[in-house]
Amino acid sequence: MRFPRSAAIFVFSALLLGSCSSSNRPGGTVAAPAAADEPKTEVSIAIPPPQPRRVIAAPRRLQAAIETLARDFQGRMGIAVRAVDEGWTVEAGGRQRLPQQSVSKLWVAMTLLDLRDQGRARLDDPITVRREDLTLFHQPIAYLLKGDQPFQTTVGGLLTRALTQSDNTANDRLLTYVGGPEAVRRMIAAKHLGDIRFGPGERLLQAGTAGLVWQPAYAIGNGFEIARSRLSLDQRTTALDRYVADPPDGAAPLAIADALARLARGELLSETSTRVLLDTMAASRTGHARLRAAIPADWKIAHKTGTGQDLGGRNAGFNDVGLITAPDGRRYALAVMIGDTRRPIRERQQLIQNVASAVADFATSAPGAAFSLAN
């Protein structure tokens, strides 16, 4: 069901007006109101009230399909599918800890919205982004900084940029606002999200993965790429091996799928915060050749991608996780994570698409058959 635009505006306005005063908010630089062209979130995904659920057996046919996809792919990877409403799970390699990369932006967003639910943050809080806040790689917000002039926005504006554009600077500025990596780790532990790590932020994570120690000069122009190119192949390989073996931002696909299912059921955040998070994920502009490319046109998707660094033909971290919803309302949380592979990007995309297709095909072949899924 799609909410009318007037209802979307009402819900988002209530979110902003219903929060606490700024004296109780986490740290963040107070600035002027956001520019008029700041991205907006439109609420459209319904969050039904919690209902008693009967957990049924996992569908053997889908389990076999997922196992085949995993077996045929060359590289370290994991897949997890969680039926939000029926409670079953299928997975292949889903219990190992794999690099999240920008998937971890979800936990920053969830920490922010949890603080909002506690009355300690507001999405309309003004916030400033300065040149010293810049990180590296994908950061469209950097183009909005004019010389030494800071960019004035809101917490909600940063949230939208971090999730829909995967803007690293927007995310790291939000991370500072909510209290840093430890605040996110406390949220993960408090909500019992399972085997999900949160790293030190984009700067330190990416520098360490490449074999560098972060320096502010890396954020300017192509400073990071130049410094990385000066390392020997052995140095970079050693650093990448170390990262893949024990990623500081590692998470089990099964834990992520379970967290997304709990989010969709309204178990992690308030109803309004849940809607804001899922609808912001639904507006994502990244990963058009991943999960989104494979679901039928009449399905809905709310997702977050993550992509790690390449070294020659090797990639460490190529992911898409999200919630897909069938026309009849049945929902499935998916996490497809490729932790280390030499397969070309098209094959990585195809694996993620094939998982989404397998779930959609299964659901379409048994519409509404909640008690025949084990057959």
Short mmCIF file of N, CA and C in Angstrom, two decimals, residues 60-166:
data_model
loop_
_atom_site.label_atom_id
_atom_site.label_comp_id
_atom_site.label_asym_id
_atom_site.label_seq_id
_atom_site.Cartn_x
_atom_site.Cartn_y
_atom_site.Cartn_z
N ARG A 60 12.60 -25.78 1.12
CA ARG A 60 13.75 -26.56 0.67
C ARG A 60 14.16 -26.17 -0.75
N ARG A 61 13.19 -25.86 -1.60
CA ARG A 61 13.52 -25.51 -2.98
C ARG A 61 14.34 -24.23 -3.04
N LEU A 62 13.99 -23.24 -2.25
CA LEU A 62 14.76 -22.00 -2.24
C LEU A 62 16.12 -22.22 -1.61
N GLN A 63 16.18 -23.02 -0.55
CA GLN A 63 17.47 -23.32 0.08
C GLN A 63 18.41 -23.97 -0.94
N ALA A 64 17.90 -24.91 -1.72
CA ALA A 64 18.73 -25.57 -2.73
C ALA A 64 19.21 -24.58 -3.78
N ALA A 65 18.35 -23.66 -4.18
CA ALA A 65 18.73 -22.66 -5.19
C ALA A 65 19.83 -21.74 -4.67
N ILE A 66 19.70 -21.32 -3.42
CA ILE A 66 20.71 -20.44 -2.82
C ILE A 66 22.03 -21.17 -2.67
N GLU A 67 22.00 -22.42 -2.26
CA GLU A 67 23.23 -23.20 -2.12
C GLU A 67 23.92 -23.37 -3.47
N THR A 68 23.16 -23.56 -4.53
CA THR A 68 23.74 -23.72 -5.86
C THR A 68 24.42 -22.43 -6.30
N LEU A 69 23.77 -21.30 -6.07
CA LEU A 69 24.37 -20.02 -6.44
C LEU A 69 25.69 -19.80 -5.70
N ALA A 70 25.70 -20.13 -4.42
CA ALA A 70 26.92 -19.94 -3.63
C ALA A 70 28.02 -20.89 -4.09
N ARG A 71 27.66 -22.12 -4.38
CA ARG A 71 28.66 -23.12 -4.79
C ARG A 71 29.29 -22.76 -6.14
N ASP A 72 28.51 -22.16 -7.02
CA ASP A 72 29.00 -21.88 -8.37
C ASP A 72 29.80 -20.59 -8.46
N PHE A 73 29.84 -19.80 -7.40
CA PHE A 73 30.57 -18.53 -7.44
C PHE A 73 31.96 -18.73 -6.86
N GLN A 74 32.96 -18.17 -7.54
CA GLN A 74 34.35 -18.32 -7.10
C GLN A 74 34.74 -17.12 -6.24
N GLY A 75 34.88 -17.37 -4.96
CA GLY A 75 35.26 -16.32 -4.04
C GLY A 75 34.61 -16.54 -2.69
N ARG A 76 35.06 -15.75 -1.73
CA ARG A 76 34.50 -15.83 -0.38
C ARG A 76 33.25 -14.98 -0.32
N MET A 77 32.11 -15.58 0.00
CA MET A 77 30.85 -14.86 -0.02
C MET A 77 29.85 -15.52 0.91
N GLY A 78 28.77 -14.79 1.18
CA GLY A 78 27.71 -15.32 2.02
C GLY A 78 26.37 -14.74 1.60
N ILE A 79 25.33 -15.56 1.73
CA ILE A 79 23.97 -15.18 1.36
C ILE A 79 23.05 -15.53 2.52
N ALA A 80 22.11 -14.64 2.84
CA ALA A 80 21.09 -14.93 3.84
C ALA A 80 19.78 -14.31 3.39
N VAL A 81 18.70 -15.08 3.52
CA VAL A 81 17.35 -14.61 3.21
C VAL A 81 16.47 -14.91 4.41
N ARG A 82 15.79 -13.90 4.89
CA ARG A 82 14.92 -14.05 6.06
C ARG A 82 13.51 -13.62 5.68
N ALA A 83 12.55 -14.51 5.83
CA ALA A 83 11.15 -14.17 5.59
C ALA A 83 10.66 -13.36 6.79
N VAL A 84 10.35 -12.09 6.55
CA VAL A 84 10.02 -11.19 7.65
C VAL A 84 8.80 -11.68 8.41
N ASP A 85 7.77 -12.13 7.71
CA ASP A 85 6.50 -12.43 8.34
C ASP A 85 6.33 -13.89 8.71
N GLU A 86 6.95 -14.82 7.93
CA GLU A 86 6.84 -16.24 8.27
C GLU A 86 7.95 -16.71 9.20
N GLY A 87 9.09 -16.00 9.20
CA GLY A 87 10.14 -16.31 10.16
C GLY A 87 11.19 -17.30 9.71
N TRP A 88 11.04 -17.91 8.52
CA TRP A 88 12.04 -18.87 8.09
C TRP A 88 13.28 -18.17 7.53
N THR A 89 14.37 -18.91 7.49
CA THR A 89 15.64 -18.39 6.99
C THR A 89 16.29 -19.42 6.08
N VAL A 90 16.85 -18.97 4.97
CA VAL A 90 17.74 -19.82 4.17
C VAL A 90 19.06 -19.06 4.04
N GLU A 91 20.14 -19.81 4.00
CA GLU A 91 21.45 -19.16 3.91
C GLU A 91 22.49 -20.12 3.38
N ALA A 92 23.53 -19.52 2.85
CA ALA A 92 24.70 -20.27 2.40
C ALA A 92 25.91 -19.40 2.70
N GLY A 93 26.76 -19.85 3.60
CA GLY A 93 27.91 -19.05 4.02
C GLY A 93 27.51 -17.81 4.79
N GLY A 94 26.31 -17.81 5.32
CA GLY A 94 25.78 -16.61 5.95
C GLY A 94 26.22 -16.36 7.37
N ARG A 95 26.99 -17.28 7.95
CA ARG A 95 27.41 -17.11 9.34
C ARG A 95 28.85 -16.60 9.48
N GLN A 96 29.54 -16.40 8.36
CA GLN A 96 30.91 -15.89 8.43
C GLN A 96 30.90 -14.37 8.40
N ARG A 97 31.94 -13.79 8.97
CA ARG A 97 32.04 -12.33 9.06
C ARG A 97 32.73 -11.79 7.81
N LEU A 98 32.00 -10.98 7.05
CA LEU A 98 32.49 -10.45 5.78
C LEU A 98 32.51 -8.92 5.83
N PRO A 99 33.37 -8.27 5.01
CA PRO A 99 33.43 -6.81 5.01
C PRO A 99 32.09 -6.19 4.62
N GLN A 100 31.66 -5.19 5.40
CA GLN A 100 30.42 -4.50 5.07
C GLN A 100 30.62 -3.34 4.12
N GLN A 101 31.74 -2.61 4.28
CA GLN A 101 31.93 -1.35 3.57
C GLN A 101 30.72 -0.44 3.84
N SER A 102 30.11 0.14 2.82
CA SER A 102 29.08 1.16 3.08
C SER A 102 27.76 0.60 3.59
N VAL A 103 27.62 -0.71 3.65
CA VAL A 103 26.46 -1.27 4.33
C VAL A 103 26.41 -0.78 5.78
N SER A 104 27.59 -0.52 6.36
CA SER A 104 27.65 -0.09 7.75
C SER A 104 27.02 1.28 7.97
N LYS A 105 26.74 2.03 6.91
CA LYS A 105 26.01 3.29 7.07
C LYS A 105 24.63 3.07 7.67
N LEU A 106 24.08 1.88 7.50
CA LEU A 106 22.79 1.56 8.11
C LEU A 106 22.83 1.72 9.63
N TRP A 107 23.94 1.32 10.24
CA TRP A 107 23.99 1.32 11.71
C TRP A 107 24.19 2.74 12.24
N VAL A 108 24.83 3.60 11.47
CA VAL A 108 24.90 5.01 11.85
C VAL A 108 23.51 5.61 11.80
N ALA A 109 22.78 5.32 10.73
CA ALA A 109 21.41 5.82 10.59
C ALA A 109 20.52 5.31 11.71
N MET A 110 20.66 4.05 12.04
CA MET A 110 19.83 3.48 13.10
C MET A 110 20.17 4.08 14.46
N THR A 111 21.44 4.36 14.69
CA THR A 111 21.85 5.01 15.94
C THR A 111 21.23 6.40 16.04
N LEU A 112 21.27 7.14 14.95
CA LEU A 112 20.66 8.47 14.93
C LEU A 112 19.17 8.40 15.24
N LEU A 113 18.46 7.51 14.57
CA LEU A 113 17.01 7.43 14.77
C LEU A 113 16.65 6.88 16.14
N ASP A 114 17.50 6.04 16.68
CA ASP A 114 17.29 5.58 18.05
C ASP A 114 17.44 6.75 19.03
N LEU A 115 18.42 7.61 18.80
CA LEU A 115 18.57 8.81 19.62
C LEU A 115 17.36 9.72 19.46
N ARG A 116 16.83 9.80 18.26
CA ARG A 116 15.61 10.58 18.04
C ARG A 116 14.45 10.00 18.85
N ASP A 117 14.33 8.68 18.87
CA ASP A 117 13.27 8.05 19.64
C ASP A 117 13.41 8.30 21.14
N GLN A 118 14.64 8.50 21.58
CA GLN A 118 14.90 8.80 22.99
C GLN A 118 14.73 10.29 23.31
N GLY A 119 14.43 11.10 22.29
CA GLY A 119 14.32 12.53 22.49
C GLY A 119 15.64 13.25 22.58
N ARG A 120 16.69 12.66 22.01
CA ARG A 120 18.03 13.23 22.12
C ARG A 120 18.58 13.73 20.79
N ALA A 121 17.79 13.67 19.73
CA ALA A 121 18.22 14.16 18.42
C ALA A 121 17.00 14.53 17.61
N ARG A 122 17.21 15.46 16.69
CA ARG A 122 16.15 15.89 15.77
C ARG A 122 16.70 15.92 14.36
N LEU A 123 15.88 15.52 13.41
CA LEU A 123 16.35 15.55 12.03
C LEU A 123 16.44 16.96 11.48
N ASP A 124 15.75 17.92 12.09
CA ASP A 124 15.87 19.29 11.61
C ASP A 124 16.94 20.07 12.36
N ASP A 125 17.75 19.41 13.18
CA ASP A 125 18.89 20.10 13.80
C ASP A 125 19.81 20.62 12.70
N PRO A 126 20.20 21.89 12.74
CA PRO A 126 21.17 22.40 11.78
C PRO A 126 22.56 21.84 12.07
N ILE A 127 23.33 21.64 11.03
CA ILE A 127 24.66 21.08 11.18
C ILE A 127 25.55 21.62 10.06
N THR A 128 26.82 21.76 10.34
CA THR A 128 27.78 22.33 9.40
C THR A 128 28.76 21.27 8.92
N VAL A 129 29.04 21.29 7.63
CA VAL A 129 30.08 20.43 7.05
C VAL A 129 31.20 21.35 6.57
N ARG A 130 32.39 21.14 7.08
CA ARG A 130 33.55 21.97 6.74
C ARG A 130 34.57 21.14 5.93
N ARG A 131 35.52 21.82 5.37
CA ARG A 131 36.52 21.15 4.55
C ARG A 131 37.27 20.09 5.36
N GLU A 132 37.50 20.34 6.64
CA GLU A 132 38.21 19.36 7.46
C GLU A 132 37.37 18.11 7.75
N ASP A 133 36.08 18.15 7.39
CA ASP A 133 35.22 16.98 7.56
C ASP A 133 35.29 16.02 6.37
N LEU A 134 35.92 16.43 5.28
CA LEU A 134 35.96 15.60 4.09
C LEU A 134 36.69 14.28 4.37
N THR A 135 36.24 13.23 3.69
CA THR A 135 36.85 11.92 3.85
C THR A 135 37.55 11.54 2.54
N LEU A 136 37.03 10.55 1.83
CA LEU A 136 37.65 10.11 0.58
C LEU A 136 36.66 9.28 -0.20
N PHE A 137 37.06 8.93 -1.42
CA PHE A 137 36.23 8.18 -2.35
C PHE A 137 34.93 8.95 -2.62
N HIS A 138 33.79 8.29 -2.53
CA HIS A 138 32.53 8.90 -2.98
C HIS A 138 32.01 9.89 -1.94
N GLN A 139 32.04 11.17 -2.26
CA GLN A 139 31.57 12.21 -1.35
C GLN A 139 31.02 13.40 -2.16
N PRO A 140 29.85 13.24 -2.76
CA PRO A 140 29.28 14.32 -3.57
C PRO A 140 29.14 15.64 -2.82
N ILE A 141 28.97 15.57 -1.51
CA ILE A 141 28.80 16.78 -0.72
C ILE A 141 30.02 17.70 -0.82
N ALA A 142 31.18 17.14 -1.17
CA ALA A 142 32.40 17.95 -1.28
C ALA A 142 32.25 19.05 -2.31
N TYR A 143 31.43 18.82 -3.35
CA TYR A 143 31.25 19.81 -4.40
C TYR A 143 30.40 21.00 -3.95
N LEU A 144 29.77 20.87 -2.79
CA LEU A 144 28.95 21.95 -2.26
C LEU A 144 29.74 22.88 -1.36
N LEU A 145 30.99 22.52 -1.08
CA LEU A 145 31.87 23.39 -0.30
C LEU A 145 32.57 24.36 -1.25
N LYS A 146 32.35 25.61 -1.07
CA LYS A 146 32.92 26.64 -1.95
C LYS A 146 34.14 27.26 -1.28
N GLY A 147 35.32 26.87 -1.71
CA GLY A 147 36.53 27.38 -1.07
C GLY A 147 36.58 26.96 0.38
N ASP A 148 36.76 27.95 1.26
CA ASP A 148 36.76 27.66 2.69
C ASP A 148 35.39 27.85 3.33
N GLN A 149 34.36 28.11 2.51
CA GLN A 149 33.03 28.31 3.04
C GLN A 149 32.38 26.96 3.39
N PRO A 150 31.88 26.78 4.61
CA PRO A 150 31.25 25.51 4.97
C PRO A 150 29.89 25.35 4.30
N PHE A 151 29.40 24.14 4.32
CA PHE A 151 28.07 23.84 3.79
C PHE A 151 27.11 23.68 4.96
N GLN A 152 26.01 24.42 4.91
CA GLN A 152 25.02 24.39 5.98
C GLN A 152 23.89 23.44 5.57
N THR A 153 23.56 22.52 6.44
CA THR A 153 22.51 21.55 6.14
C THR A 153 21.81 21.17 7.43
N THR A 154 21.12 20.05 7.43
CA THR A 154 20.47 19.53 8.62
C THR A 154 20.90 18.09 8.84
N VAL A 155 20.62 17.58 10.03
CA VAL A 155 20.91 16.18 10.32
C VAL A 155 20.14 15.28 9.35
N GLY A 156 18.87 15.61 9.10
CA GLY A 156 18.08 14.82 8.16
C GLY A 156 18.64 14.86 6.75
N GLY A 157 19.18 16.02 6.36
CA GLY A 157 19.80 16.12 5.05
C GLY A 157 21.01 15.22 4.92
N LEU A 158 21.83 15.16 5.97
CA LEU A 158 22.99 14.26 5.96
C LEU A 158 22.55 12.80 5.91
N LEU A 159 21.49 12.47 6.65
CA LEU A 159 20.98 11.10 6.64
C LEU A 159 20.58 10.69 5.23
N THR A 160 19.86 11.57 4.55
CA THR A 160 19.42 11.28 3.19
C THR A 160 20.61 11.09 2.26
N ARG A 161 21.60 11.97 2.35
CA ARG A 161 22.77 11.86 1.48
C ARG A 161 23.57 10.59 1.78
N ALA A 162 23.71 10.24 3.05
CA ALA A 162 24.50 9.07 3.43
C ALA A 162 23.88 7.79 2.89
N LEU A 163 22.55 7.68 2.95
CA LEU A 163 21.90 6.44 2.56
C LEU A 163 21.55 6.38 1.08
N THR A 164 21.11 7.49 0.49
CA THR A 164 20.68 7.43 -0.90
C THR A 164 21.84 7.60 -1.87
N GLN A 165 22.87 8.36 -1.49
CA GLN A 165 24.02 8.58 -2.35
C GLN A 165 25.26 7.85 -1.86
N SER A 166 25.18 7.24 -0.68
CA SER A 166 26.33 6.59 -0.04
C SER A 166 27.49 7.57 0.09
#
